[in-house]
Amino acid sequence: MTPLTHLVVAFGALLTTAGAETPRAAKPLIVVATTPDLAALAKAIGGNAVDVKALAKPTEDPHFVDAKPSHIVTLNRADVLIDGGAELELGWLPSLLESARNSKIAAGAPGRISVSQGIHLLDVPTSFDRAKGDVHAMGNPHFMLDPLNVRVIVTQIADRLTKVDPASAALYHANLKFFLGTLDTKLLAWQKELEPFRGAKIVTYHKDFVYLAERFKLEVVETLEPKPGISPSPAHLAQVISRMRAENARVILVQPFQSRKTAETVARQTDAVVLDVAQQPGALKNTETYFSLMDSIVHTLATALQEKR
C-alpha cells in the first residue's frame, strides 16, 4: 500500500455520515463527476437542481489523477457519482470510494452512473497482456469526443437523476431535450466543417482520439507512444517519422499533460504542425462547455488540415 493510499484510508476512517438524512428538498442534488467533461454534461442536464463537482482537473491525465483527502469528503457527501468506467479511473477512484463510505454511490446503487455501460467501445483487446502497455480490457475509454456517444450519455444522466430526484424530473427532461436538439444541430455543422478532409491522416500522442477520428472519417496512422502509457523511444519515433513521411500525415494532436516537446521534435522532421487540443472542458481558453470544446477541436483540426494540404 502506497503512502498516499494509507493517507486516503486513514482520512476516510475519520468520516461519519452525519447529515446524510438531510431532506433532499432543502438543497440541490450533489453530483460528483470524475472528470470535467462528465461534469459539464451533468450541469447541462441538471441545471439549477444540481451542484456539480469534478474530481479531476481539466489539465490532468484522467488515468492518473492525484487523489486527495478532499476528494474523500466530496465523495462522502455526494448523492450521485458519474464516472467514465471502462477502467479509465481504475488507478485512483476505487480507493477513494472505499474510504468515502457512501452507499448512495456504490456500484449498482441508484446514485452511481458509469456511462461506458451504454457505449459501443472500440479497441477491445482480443487478449489481455500488460506487455502491450496500458491496455483496457473493456476497450478504449476515451469515447467522449464522439457526439453520438454523448447523446447516449446525457440520456443516461437525465434518466438516473430523475430516479434519484423525481421532484425535478420535468427540469431534467426539458434540459435533455434542449441539449439533444443543440447536439443534432452542432453535429451537422462539425461534419460539414470536417467533410473536406475525409480520410485525412493524423498522428496523436496517445490512443485518445480514435472515437473522434471514427466519427469524422479521419485516420490515425500513428501514436507517439509505442504502446498506451509507454514513453516514446528514439527507435519508435524514427518509425513514426518514416510512417508520417510515407503517409503524408502532417498534423499531430497533443493534450496539455502530454509532451509537446516530443511532438515538436517529430514535427520538425515531417513538416507537420503540432495542435494543442484537450478532451476536457476548461483545459484551454473558451472551452468550458461540451459544445465549445468540440467547436474548438473541430475548428482547430479543420484549419490545420487545410493549411497542410
mmCIF file of C-alpha atoms in Angstrom:
data_model
loop_
_atom_site.group_PDB
_atom_site.id
_atom_site.type_symbol
_atom_site.label_atom_id
_atom_site.label_comp_id
_atom_site.label_asym_id
_atom_site.label_seq_id
_atom_site.Cartn_x
_atom_site.Cartn_y
_atom_site.Cartn_z
ATOM 1 C CA MET A 1 0.000 0.000 0.000
ATOM 2 C CA THR A 2 1.435 3.354 -1.015
ATOM 3 C CA PRO A 3 1.797 6.284 1.441
ATOM 4 C CA LEU A 4 -0.960 8.079 -0.453
ATOM 5 C CA THR A 5 -3.275 5.085 -0.088
ATOM 6 C CA HIS A 6 -2.507 4.971 3.654
ATOM 7 C CA LEU A 7 -3.415 8.650 3.879
ATOM 8 C CA VAL A 8 -6.625 8.169 1.916
ATOM 9 C CA VAL A 9 -7.739 5.211 4.030
ATOM 10 C CA ALA A 10 -6.828 6.916 7.301
ATOM 11 C CA PHE A 11 -8.638 10.077 6.359
ATOM 12 C CA GLY A 12 -11.699 8.148 5.231
ATOM 13 C CA ALA A 13 -11.867 6.394 8.594
ATOM 14 C CA LEU A 14 -12.437 9.758 10.262
ATOM 15 C CA LEU A 15 -15.545 10.497 8.223
ATOM 16 C CA THR A 16 -19.032 9.958 9.537
ATOM 17 C CA THR A 17 -22.342 10.031 7.752
ATOM 18 C CA ALA A 18 -23.730 12.830 9.887
ATOM 19 C CA GLY A 19 -26.198 14.895 7.917
ATOM 20 C CA ALA A 20 -26.842 12.152 5.387
ATOM 21 C CA GLU A 21 -30.536 12.224 6.190
ATOM 22 C CA THR A 22 -30.940 15.916 5.356
ATOM 23 C CA PRO A 23 -34.124 16.246 3.279
ATOM 24 C CA ARG A 24 -33.387 16.465 -0.442
ATOM 25 C CA ALA A 25 -35.715 19.395 -0.977
ATOM 26 C CA ALA A 26 -33.547 21.588 1.256
ATOM 27 C CA LYS A 27 -30.670 21.844 -1.207
ATOM 28 C CA PRO A 28 -29.600 20.911 -4.764
ATOM 29 C CA LEU A 29 -28.626 17.360 -5.549
ATOM 30 C CA ILE A 30 -24.886 16.925 -5.024
ATOM 31 C CA VAL A 31 -23.449 15.391 -8.188
ATOM 32 C CA VAL A 32 -19.786 14.406 -8.388
ATOM 33 C CA ALA A 33 -18.175 13.582 -11.727
ATOM 34 C CA THR A 34 -14.759 12.008 -12.069
ATOM 35 C CA THR A 35 -13.778 14.259 -14.985
ATOM 36 C CA PRO A 36 -14.694 17.764 -16.167
ATOM 37 C CA ASP A 37 -16.344 16.544 -19.385
ATOM 38 C CA LEU A 38 -18.806 14.450 -17.397
ATOM 39 C CA ALA A 39 -19.304 17.366 -15.011
ATOM 40 C CA ALA A 40 -20.134 19.660 -17.938
ATOM 41 C CA LEU A 41 -22.791 17.243 -19.156
ATOM 42 C CA ALA A 42 -24.245 16.893 -15.663
ATOM 43 C CA LYS A 43 -24.508 20.684 -15.347
ATOM 44 C CA ALA A 44 -26.217 20.938 -18.737
ATOM 45 C CA ILE A 45 -28.841 18.362 -17.756
ATOM 46 C CA GLY A 46 -29.183 19.150 -14.059
ATOM 47 C CA GLY A 47 -29.345 22.933 -14.299
ATOM 48 C CA ASN A 48 -30.043 24.687 -11.003
ATOM 49 C CA ALA A 49 -31.315 21.476 -9.405
ATOM 50 C CA VAL A 50 -27.779 20.129 -9.040
ATOM 51 C CA ASP A 51 -24.482 21.175 -7.507
ATOM 52 C CA VAL A 52 -21.787 19.579 -9.688
ATOM 53 C CA LYS A 53 -18.155 18.979 -8.763
ATOM 54 C CA ALA A 54 -15.389 17.327 -10.806
ATOM 55 C CA LEU A 55 -12.619 15.359 -9.091
ATOM 56 C CA ALA A 56 -10.032 15.630 -11.875
ATOM 57 C CA LYS A 57 -8.620 18.933 -13.044
ATOM 58 C CA PRO A 58 -9.087 19.806 -16.733
ATOM 59 C CA THR A 59 -5.344 19.528 -17.370
ATOM 60 C CA GLU A 60 -4.857 16.196 -15.561
ATOM 61 C CA ASP A 61 -4.475 12.859 -17.291
ATOM 62 C CA PRO A 62 -7.708 11.085 -16.257
ATOM 63 C CA HIS A 63 -5.764 7.829 -15.885
ATOM 64 C CA PHE A 64 -3.520 9.325 -13.206
ATOM 65 C CA VAL A 65 -5.476 11.804 -11.118
ATOM 66 C CA ASP A 66 -3.788 12.999 -7.932
ATOM 67 C CA ALA A 67 -6.099 11.503 -5.291
ATOM 68 C CA LYS A 68 -6.531 13.832 -2.321
ATOM 69 C CA PRO A 69 -8.220 13.611 1.099
ATOM 70 C CA SER A 70 -10.565 16.387 -0.033
ATOM 71 C CA HIS A 71 -11.859 14.019 -2.716
ATOM 72 C CA ILE A 72 -12.965 11.629 0.024
ATOM 73 C CA VAL A 73 -15.038 14.360 1.645
ATOM 74 C CA THR A 74 -16.566 15.270 -1.714
ATOM 75 C CA LEU A 75 -17.498 11.652 -2.432
ATOM 76 C CA ASN A 76 -18.829 11.103 1.075
ATOM 77 C CA ARG A 77 -21.320 13.949 0.602
ATOM 78 C CA ALA A 78 -22.379 13.003 -2.938
ATOM 79 C CA ASP A 79 -25.904 11.997 -3.903
ATOM 80 C CA VAL A 80 -24.769 10.925 -7.377
ATOM 81 C CA LEU A 81 -21.414 9.881 -8.830
ATOM 82 C CA ILE A 82 -20.821 9.886 -12.584
ATOM 83 C CA ASP A 83 -17.728 8.020 -13.774
ATOM 84 C CA GLY A 84 -16.485 7.119 -17.228
ATOM 85 C CA GLY A 85 -15.937 3.470 -16.466
ATOM 86 C CA ALA A 86 -14.121 1.107 -18.853
ATOM 87 C CA GLU A 87 -11.229 1.229 -16.350
ATOM 88 C CA LEU A 88 -10.485 4.898 -17.069
ATOM 89 C CA GLU A 89 -10.306 5.741 -13.351
ATOM 90 C CA LEU A 90 -9.135 2.318 -12.166
ATOM 91 C CA GLY A 91 -5.838 3.618 -10.770
ATOM 92 C CA TRP A 92 -7.329 6.143 -8.337
ATOM 93 C CA LEU A 93 -11.108 6.005 -7.866
ATOM 94 C CA PRO A 94 -11.618 2.656 -6.054
ATOM 95 C CA SER A 95 -9.501 3.593 -3.026
ATOM 96 C CA LEU A 96 -11.289 6.935 -2.726
ATOM 97 C CA LEU A 97 -14.693 5.250 -2.836
ATOM 98 C CA GLU A 98 -13.670 2.706 -0.234
ATOM 99 C CA SER A 99 -12.651 5.485 2.122
ATOM 100 C CA ALA A 100 -15.670 7.685 1.353
ATOM 101 C CA ARG A 101 -18.074 5.027 2.677
ATOM 102 C CA ASN A 102 -21.078 6.318 0.788
ATOM 103 C CA SER A 103 -23.574 3.597 -0.118
ATOM 104 C CA LYS A 104 -25.554 6.005 -2.314
ATOM 105 C CA ILE A 105 -22.793 5.955 -4.945
ATOM 106 C CA ALA A 106 -21.638 2.350 -4.643
ATOM 107 C CA ALA A 107 -21.614 0.195 -7.771
ATOM 108 C CA GLY A 108 -25.185 -0.747 -8.623
ATOM 109 C CA ALA A 109 -26.740 1.940 -6.415
ATOM 110 C CA PRO A 110 -29.245 4.416 -7.938
ATOM 111 C CA GLY A 111 -26.729 7.217 -7.441
ATOM 112 C CA ARG A 112 -23.948 5.585 -9.448
ATOM 113 C CA ILE A 113 -23.745 6.266 -13.192
ATOM 114 C CA SER A 114 -20.946 4.516 -15.083
ATOM 115 C CA VAL A 115 -21.523 5.923 -18.544
ATOM 116 C CA SER A 116 -19.433 3.403 -20.506
ATOM 117 C CA GLN A 117 -22.150 0.809 -19.933
ATOM 118 C CA GLY A 118 -24.178 2.311 -22.754
ATOM 119 C CA ILE A 119 -21.310 2.798 -25.218
ATOM 120 C CA HIS A 120 -20.027 0.603 -28.050
ATOM 121 C CA LEU A 121 -16.338 0.575 -27.174
ATOM 122 C CA LEU A 122 -13.546 0.475 -29.742
ATOM 123 C CA ASP A 123 -10.127 -1.177 -29.432
ATOM 124 C CA VAL A 124 -11.395 -4.072 -27.332
ATOM 125 C CA PRO A 125 -8.346 -6.356 -26.937
ATOM 126 C CA THR A 126 -8.584 -9.973 -28.040
ATOM 127 C CA SER A 127 -6.191 -10.913 -25.235
ATOM 128 C CA PHE A 128 -5.063 -9.147 -22.088
ATOM 129 C CA ASP A 129 -1.304 -8.657 -21.901
ATOM 130 C CA ARG A 130 0.367 -5.871 -19.879
ATOM 131 C CA ALA A 131 3.359 -6.170 -22.205
ATOM 132 C CA LYS A 132 1.170 -4.347 -24.721
ATOM 133 C CA GLY A 133 1.084 -1.289 -22.469
ATOM 134 C CA ASP A 134 -1.766 0.260 -20.503
ATOM 135 C CA VAL A 135 -4.432 -1.755 -22.291
ATOM 136 C CA HIS A 136 -8.019 -1.592 -21.060
ATOM 137 C CA ALA A 137 -9.731 -4.972 -21.030
ATOM 138 C CA MET A 138 -13.160 -3.473 -21.797
ATOM 139 C CA GLY A 139 -11.950 -1.256 -24.654
ATOM 140 C CA ASN A 140 -10.792 2.288 -25.268
ATOM 141 C CA PRO A 141 -12.286 4.594 -22.581
ATOM 142 C CA HIS A 142 -11.758 7.909 -24.445
ATOM 143 C CA PHE A 143 -15.198 7.911 -26.067
ATOM 144 C CA MET A 144 -16.486 11.386 -25.193
ATOM 145 C CA LEU A 145 -15.451 13.053 -28.469
ATOM 146 C CA ASP A 146 -17.988 11.102 -30.480
ATOM 147 C CA PRO A 147 -21.171 13.205 -30.266
ATOM 148 C CA LEU A 148 -23.365 10.135 -30.740
ATOM 149 C CA ASN A 149 -21.827 8.641 -27.607
ATOM 150 C CA VAL A 150 -22.600 11.857 -25.764
ATOM 151 C CA ARG A 151 -26.234 11.541 -26.887
ATOM 152 C CA VAL A 152 -26.380 8.182 -25.094
ATOM 153 C CA ILE A 153 -24.589 9.525 -22.023
ATOM 154 C CA VAL A 154 -26.771 12.594 -21.392
ATOM 155 C CA THR A 155 -29.863 10.418 -21.749
ATOM 156 C CA GLN A 156 -28.458 8.099 -19.081
ATOM 157 C CA ILE A 157 -27.739 11.062 -16.826
ATOM 158 C CA ALA A 158 -31.229 12.521 -17.218
ATOM 159 C CA ASP A 159 -32.904 9.180 -16.523
ATOM 160 C CA ARG A 160 -30.809 8.478 -13.437
ATOM 161 C CA LEU A 161 -31.174 11.985 -12.000
ATOM 162 C CA THR A 162 -34.926 11.573 -12.398
ATOM 163 C CA LYS A 163 -34.850 8.349 -10.384
ATOM 164 C CA VAL A 164 -32.807 9.910 -7.599
ATOM 165 C CA ASP A 165 -34.688 13.213 -7.634
ATOM 166 C CA PRO A 166 -38.159 12.695 -9.166
ATOM 167 C CA ALA A 167 -39.321 16.128 -7.989
ATOM 168 C CA SER A 168 -37.064 17.730 -10.630
ATOM 169 C CA ALA A 169 -37.910 15.284 -13.430
ATOM 170 C CA ALA A 170 -39.546 17.912 -15.630
ATOM 171 C CA LEU A 171 -36.449 20.116 -15.474
ATOM 172 C CA TYR A 172 -34.065 17.272 -16.270
ATOM 173 C CA HIS A 173 -36.026 16.137 -19.293
ATOM 174 C CA ALA A 174 -36.554 19.679 -20.583
ATOM 175 C CA ASN A 175 -32.804 20.274 -20.359
ATOM 176 C CA LEU A 176 -32.172 16.924 -22.064
ATOM 177 C CA LYS A 177 -34.473 17.841 -24.942
ATOM 178 C CA PHE A 178 -32.714 21.188 -25.403
ATOM 179 C CA PHE A 179 -29.263 19.585 -25.222
ATOM 180 C CA LEU A 180 -30.109 16.899 -27.774
ATOM 181 C CA GLY A 181 -31.579 19.460 -30.158
ATOM 182 C CA THR A 182 -28.425 21.552 -29.906
ATOM 183 C CA LEU A 183 -26.255 18.453 -30.319
ATOM 184 C CA ASP A 184 -28.026 17.459 -33.530
ATOM 185 C CA THR A 185 -27.519 20.930 -34.994
ATOM 186 C CA LYS A 186 -23.887 21.090 -33.897
ATOM 187 C CA LEU A 187 -23.087 17.627 -35.235
ATOM 188 C CA LEU A 188 -24.235 18.625 -38.701
ATOM 189 C CA ALA A 189 -22.016 21.719 -38.537
ATOM 190 C CA TRP A 190 -18.997 19.744 -37.301
ATOM 191 C CA GLN A 191 -19.447 17.130 -40.029
ATOM 192 C CA LYS A 192 -19.729 19.827 -42.678
ATOM 193 C CA GLU A 193 -16.531 21.529 -41.459
ATOM 194 C CA LEU A 194 -14.504 18.310 -41.497
ATOM 195 C CA GLU A 195 -16.072 16.691 -44.574
ATOM 196 C CA PRO A 196 -13.483 18.204 -46.984
ATOM 197 C CA PHE A 197 -10.788 16.328 -45.062
ATOM 198 C CA ARG A 198 -12.406 12.883 -45.053
ATOM 199 C CA GLY A 199 -9.647 10.276 -44.951
ATOM 200 C CA ALA A 200 -7.001 12.757 -43.770
ATOM 201 C CA LYS A 201 -4.192 11.139 -41.829
ATOM 202 C CA ILE A 202 -3.303 12.394 -38.363
ATOM 203 C CA VAL A 203 -0.978 11.422 -35.522
ATOM 204 C CA THR A 204 -1.800 11.514 -31.811
ATOM 205 C CA TYR A 205 0.319 11.147 -28.715
ATOM 206 C CA HIS A 206 -1.877 8.533 -27.023
ATOM 207 C CA LYS A 207 -4.753 6.440 -28.387
ATOM 208 C CA ASP A 208 -7.192 9.076 -27.170
ATOM 209 C CA PHE A 209 -8.733 10.452 -30.375
ATOM 210 C CA VAL A 210 -9.871 7.224 -32.015
ATOM 211 C CA TYR A 211 -13.575 7.942 -31.467
ATOM 212 C CA LEU A 212 -13.255 11.435 -32.919
ATOM 213 C CA ALA A 213 -11.439 10.007 -35.937
ATOM 214 C CA GLU A 214 -14.016 7.260 -36.392
ATOM 215 C CA ARG A 215 -16.963 9.659 -36.287
ATOM 216 C CA PHE A 216 -15.478 12.261 -38.635
ATOM 217 C CA LYS A 217 -13.775 9.810 -41.028
ATOM 218 C CA LEU A 218 -10.161 10.676 -40.226
ATOM 219 C CA GLU A 219 -7.349 8.135 -39.940
ATOM 220 C CA VAL A 220 -4.942 7.929 -37.006
ATOM 221 C CA VAL A 221 -1.861 6.445 -38.668
ATOM 222 C CA GLU A 222 0.494 6.537 -35.683
ATOM 223 C CA THR A 223 0.802 7.392 -31.995
ATOM 224 C CA LEU A 224 3.911 8.889 -30.450
ATOM 225 C CA GLU A 225 3.620 6.351 -27.649
ATOM 226 C CA PRO A 226 4.809 2.945 -28.897
ATOM 227 C CA LYS A 227 2.160 1.371 -26.674
ATOM 228 C CA PRO A 228 -0.523 3.011 -24.485
ATOM 229 C CA GLY A 229 1.110 4.584 -21.438
ATOM 230 C CA ILE A 230 4.674 3.798 -22.589
ATOM 231 C CA SER A 231 7.005 6.758 -23.149
ATOM 232 C CA PRO A 232 8.261 7.231 -26.710
ATOM 233 C CA SER A 233 11.681 5.777 -27.506
ATOM 234 C CA PRO A 234 14.038 7.160 -30.186
ATOM 235 C CA ALA A 235 13.592 3.979 -32.218
ATOM 236 C CA HIS A 236 9.818 4.256 -32.142
ATOM 237 C CA LEU A 237 9.866 7.955 -33.029
ATOM 238 C CA ALA A 238 12.053 7.140 -36.026
ATOM 239 C CA GLN A 239 9.359 4.702 -37.176
ATOM 240 C CA VAL A 240 6.682 7.360 -36.643
ATOM 241 C CA ILE A 241 8.647 9.880 -38.715
ATOM 242 C CA SER A 242 9.099 7.368 -41.524
ATOM 243 C CA ARG A 243 5.394 6.486 -41.500
ATOM 244 C CA MET A 244 4.318 10.136 -41.452
ATOM 245 C CA ARG A 245 6.501 10.910 -44.463
ATOM 246 C CA ALA A 246 5.159 7.905 -46.370
ATOM 247 C CA GLU A 247 1.517 8.654 -45.494
ATOM 248 C CA ASN A 248 1.802 12.450 -45.794
ATOM 249 C CA ALA A 249 0.495 12.879 -42.246
ATOM 250 C CA ARG A 250 1.204 16.443 -41.153
ATOM 251 C CA VAL A 251 -0.912 17.011 -38.058
ATOM 252 C CA ILE A 252 -0.011 15.882 -34.527
ATOM 253 C CA LEU A 253 -2.545 16.216 -31.683
ATOM 254 C CA VAL A 254 -1.209 16.774 -28.164
ATOM 255 C CA GLN A 255 -3.109 17.230 -24.903
ATOM 256 C CA PRO A 256 -1.905 19.539 -22.084
ATOM 257 C CA PHE A 257 -0.448 16.723 -19.962
ATOM 258 C CA GLN A 258 1.459 15.136 -22.863
ATOM 259 C CA SER A 259 4.957 16.013 -24.080
ATOM 260 C CA ARG A 260 4.708 18.821 -26.603
ATOM 261 C CA LYS A 261 8.493 18.827 -26.870
ATOM 262 C CA THR A 262 8.446 15.269 -28.217
ATOM 263 C CA ALA A 263 5.738 16.184 -30.717
ATOM 264 C CA GLU A 264 7.704 19.237 -31.862
ATOM 265 C CA THR A 265 10.784 17.075 -32.461
ATOM 266 C CA VAL A 266 8.776 14.821 -34.757
ATOM 267 C CA ALA A 267 7.026 17.767 -36.431
ATOM 268 C CA ARG A 268 10.307 19.420 -37.395
ATOM 269 C CA GLN A 269 11.314 16.331 -39.350
ATOM 270 C CA THR A 270 7.973 15.786 -41.090
ATOM 271 C CA ASP A 271 6.813 19.307 -41.941
ATOM 272 C CA ALA A 272 3.932 18.746 -39.540
ATOM 273 C CA VAL A 273 2.081 21.074 -37.192
ATOM 274 C CA VAL A 274 1.516 20.350 -33.504
ATOM 275 C CA LEU A 275 -2.039 21.093 -32.378
ATOM 276 C CA ASP A 276 -2.739 21.888 -28.740
ATOM 277 C CA VAL A 277 -6.064 20.218 -28.102
ATOM 278 C CA ALA A 278 -7.807 18.903 -25.000
ATOM 279 C CA GLN A 279 -10.580 16.469 -24.236
ATOM 280 C CA GLN A 280 -11.603 18.219 -21.039
ATOM 281 C CA PRO A 281 -13.693 21.415 -20.939
ATOM 282 C CA GLY A 282 -11.757 24.279 -19.396
ATOM 283 C CA ALA A 283 -8.291 22.929 -20.176
ATOM 284 C CA LEU A 284 -7.916 25.534 -22.915
ATOM 285 C CA LYS A 285 -9.373 29.031 -23.144
ATOM 286 C CA ASN A 286 -13.042 29.330 -24.160
ATOM 287 C CA THR A 287 -13.798 25.611 -23.885
ATOM 288 C CA GLU A 288 -15.867 25.488 -20.707
ATOM 289 C CA THR A 289 -18.815 23.511 -22.144
ATOM 290 C CA TYR A 290 -19.014 20.363 -24.233
ATOM 291 C CA PHE A 291 -20.173 22.335 -27.249
ATOM 292 C CA SER A 292 -17.458 24.992 -27.022
ATOM 293 C CA LEU A 293 -14.860 22.246 -26.527
ATOM 294 C CA MET A 294 -15.985 20.405 -29.646
ATOM 295 C CA ASP A 295 -16.215 23.662 -31.619
ATOM 296 C CA SER A 296 -12.586 24.329 -30.703
ATOM 297 C CA ILE A 297 -11.343 20.838 -31.596
ATOM 298 C CA VAL A 298 -13.157 20.699 -34.929
ATOM 299 C CA HIS A 299 -12.143 24.202 -35.997
ATOM 300 C CA THR A 300 -8.517 23.689 -34.922
ATOM 301 C CA LEU A 301 -8.323 20.438 -36.868
ATOM 302 C CA ALA A 302 -10.019 21.805 -39.982
ATOM 303 C CA THR A 303 -7.774 24.867 -40.068
ATOM 304 C CA ALA A 304 -4.597 22.794 -39.713
ATOM 305 C CA LEU A 305 -5.658 20.214 -42.290
ATOM 306 C CA GLN A 306 -6.484 22.976 -44.775
ATOM 307 C CA GLU A 307 -3.097 24.652 -44.254
ATOM 308 C CA LYS A 308 -1.205 21.372 -44.628
ATOM 309 C CA ARG A 309 -2.891 20.235 -47.832
#
